[in-house]
mmCIF file of C-alpha atoms in Angstrom:
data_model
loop_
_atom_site.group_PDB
_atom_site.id
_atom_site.type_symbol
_atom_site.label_atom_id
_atom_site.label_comp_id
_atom_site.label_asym_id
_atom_site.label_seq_id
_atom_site.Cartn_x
_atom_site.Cartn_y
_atom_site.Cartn_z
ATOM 1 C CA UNK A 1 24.705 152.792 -62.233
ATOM 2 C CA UNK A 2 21.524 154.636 -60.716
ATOM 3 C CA UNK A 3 20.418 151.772 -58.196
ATOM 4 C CA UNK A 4 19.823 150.160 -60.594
ATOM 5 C CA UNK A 5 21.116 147.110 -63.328
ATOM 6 C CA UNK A 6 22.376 147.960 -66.740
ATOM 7 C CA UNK A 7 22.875 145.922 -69.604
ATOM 8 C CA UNK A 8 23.966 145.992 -72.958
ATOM 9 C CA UNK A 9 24.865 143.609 -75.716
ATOM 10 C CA UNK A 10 27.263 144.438 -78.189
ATOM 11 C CA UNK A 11 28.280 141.585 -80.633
ATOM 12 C CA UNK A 12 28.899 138.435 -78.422
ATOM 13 C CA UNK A 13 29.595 140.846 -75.587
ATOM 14 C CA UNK A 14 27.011 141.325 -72.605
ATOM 15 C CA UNK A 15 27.737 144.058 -69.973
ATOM 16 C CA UNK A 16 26.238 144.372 -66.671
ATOM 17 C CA UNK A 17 26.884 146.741 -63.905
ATOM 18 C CA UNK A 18 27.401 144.655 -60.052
ATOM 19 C CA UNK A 19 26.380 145.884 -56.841
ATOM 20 C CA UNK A 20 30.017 147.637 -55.991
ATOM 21 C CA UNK A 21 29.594 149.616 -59.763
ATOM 22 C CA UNK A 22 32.142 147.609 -61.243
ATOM 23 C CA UNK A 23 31.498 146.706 -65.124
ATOM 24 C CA UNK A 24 30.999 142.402 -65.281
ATOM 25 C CA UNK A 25 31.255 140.999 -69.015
ATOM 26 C CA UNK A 26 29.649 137.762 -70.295
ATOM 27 C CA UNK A 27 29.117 136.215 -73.363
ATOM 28 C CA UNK A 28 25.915 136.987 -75.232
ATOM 29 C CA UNK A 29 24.601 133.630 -77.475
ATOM 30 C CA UNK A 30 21.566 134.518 -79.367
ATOM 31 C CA UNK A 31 18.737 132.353 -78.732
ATOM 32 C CA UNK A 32 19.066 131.207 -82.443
ATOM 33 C CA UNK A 33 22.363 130.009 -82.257
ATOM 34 C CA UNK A 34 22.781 126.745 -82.357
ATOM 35 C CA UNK A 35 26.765 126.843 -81.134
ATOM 36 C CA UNK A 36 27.308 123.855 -84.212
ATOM 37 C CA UNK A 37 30.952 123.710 -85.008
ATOM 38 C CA UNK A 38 33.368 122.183 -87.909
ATOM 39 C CA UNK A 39 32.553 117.969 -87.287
ATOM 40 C CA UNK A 40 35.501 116.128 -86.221
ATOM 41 C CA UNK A 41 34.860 113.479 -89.079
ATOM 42 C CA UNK A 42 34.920 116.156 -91.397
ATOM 43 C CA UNK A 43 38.108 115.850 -93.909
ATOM 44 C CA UNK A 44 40.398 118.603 -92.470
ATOM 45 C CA UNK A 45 44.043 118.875 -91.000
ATOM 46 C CA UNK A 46 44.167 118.070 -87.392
ATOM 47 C CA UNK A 47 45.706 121.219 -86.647
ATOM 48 C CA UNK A 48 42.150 122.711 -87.839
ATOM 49 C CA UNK A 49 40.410 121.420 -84.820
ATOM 50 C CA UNK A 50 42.411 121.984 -82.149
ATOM 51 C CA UNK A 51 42.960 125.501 -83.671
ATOM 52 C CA UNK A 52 39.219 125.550 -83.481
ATOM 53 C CA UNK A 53 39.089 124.538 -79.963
ATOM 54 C CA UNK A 54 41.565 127.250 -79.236
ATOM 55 C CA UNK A 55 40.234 130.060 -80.440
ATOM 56 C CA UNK A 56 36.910 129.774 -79.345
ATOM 57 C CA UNK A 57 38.093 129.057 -75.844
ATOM 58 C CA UNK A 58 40.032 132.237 -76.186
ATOM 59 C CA UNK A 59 37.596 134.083 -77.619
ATOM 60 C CA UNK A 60 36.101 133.593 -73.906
ATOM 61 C CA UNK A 61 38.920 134.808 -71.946
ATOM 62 C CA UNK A 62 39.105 137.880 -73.703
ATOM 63 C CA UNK A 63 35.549 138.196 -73.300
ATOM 64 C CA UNK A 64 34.090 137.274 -69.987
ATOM 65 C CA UNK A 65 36.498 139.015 -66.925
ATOM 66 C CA UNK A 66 35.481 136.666 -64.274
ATOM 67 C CA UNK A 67 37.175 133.388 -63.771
ATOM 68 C CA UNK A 68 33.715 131.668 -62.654
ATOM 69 C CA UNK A 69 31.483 132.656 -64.874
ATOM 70 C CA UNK A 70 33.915 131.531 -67.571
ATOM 71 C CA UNK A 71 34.277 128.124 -66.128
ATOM 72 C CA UNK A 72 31.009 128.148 -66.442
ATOM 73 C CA UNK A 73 30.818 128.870 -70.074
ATOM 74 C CA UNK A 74 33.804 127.030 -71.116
ATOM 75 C CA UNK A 75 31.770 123.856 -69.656
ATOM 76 C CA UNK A 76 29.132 124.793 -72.409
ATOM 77 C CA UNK A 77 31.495 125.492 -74.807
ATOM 78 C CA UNK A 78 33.246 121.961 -74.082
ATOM 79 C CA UNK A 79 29.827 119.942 -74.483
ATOM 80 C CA UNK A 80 29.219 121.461 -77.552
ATOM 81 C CA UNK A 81 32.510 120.465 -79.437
ATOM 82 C CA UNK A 82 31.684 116.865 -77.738
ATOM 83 C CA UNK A 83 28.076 116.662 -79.829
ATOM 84 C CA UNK A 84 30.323 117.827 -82.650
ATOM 85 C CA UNK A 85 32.382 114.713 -82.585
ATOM 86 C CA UNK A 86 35.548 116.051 -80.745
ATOM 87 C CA UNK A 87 37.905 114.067 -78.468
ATOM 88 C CA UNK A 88 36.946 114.816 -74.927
ATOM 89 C CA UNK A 89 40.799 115.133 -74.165
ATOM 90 C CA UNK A 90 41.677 117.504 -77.073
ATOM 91 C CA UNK A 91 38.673 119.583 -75.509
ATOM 92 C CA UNK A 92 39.929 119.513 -72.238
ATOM 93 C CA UNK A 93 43.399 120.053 -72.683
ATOM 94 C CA UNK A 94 42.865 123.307 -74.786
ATOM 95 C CA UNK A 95 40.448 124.613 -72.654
ATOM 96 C CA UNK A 96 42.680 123.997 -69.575
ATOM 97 C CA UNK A 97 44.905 126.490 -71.354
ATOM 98 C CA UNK A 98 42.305 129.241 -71.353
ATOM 99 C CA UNK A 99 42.411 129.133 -68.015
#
């Protein structure tokens, strides 16, 4: 890594090199994004939300290789679906599972 910091984003992935040369990922969120998702008043199946949920909170894991930076991103994640109209213990209960 050259002394130095390296990073690189690549789709919804950011990389960055630590201070021991080991490779850290992250999520990368545009500043344009607006992280908006499917309302939960909207007229679709249940199992459409919580599939929602899901996969966005694994997206995450498979993204970010820390276990505290994700916390930190699942919190953001979490607040999100809440302004999106989702039950607070769906949100949690999913995201628990990412974990």
């Amino acid at each position: 890594w050259y002394q130095r910091r390296v990073r690189e984003a690549v789709v919804s992935t950011q990389s960055t090199g630590d201070e021991q040369g080991d490779l850290q990922t992250d999520l990368y969120i545009k500043e344009t994004d607006s992280r908006s998702y499917l309302h939960f008043t909207s007229s679709h199946p249940n199992h459409v939300f919580s599939g929602t949920v899901f996969s966005q909170c694994l997206r995450l894991r498979r993204i970010i290789n820390s276990t505290d930076r994700l916390k930190v991103q699942l919190e953001g994640l979490k607040s999100a679906f809440l302004e999106s109209g989702y039950p607070k213990t769906m949100i949690d209960n999913i995201a628990a599972k990412a974990l």
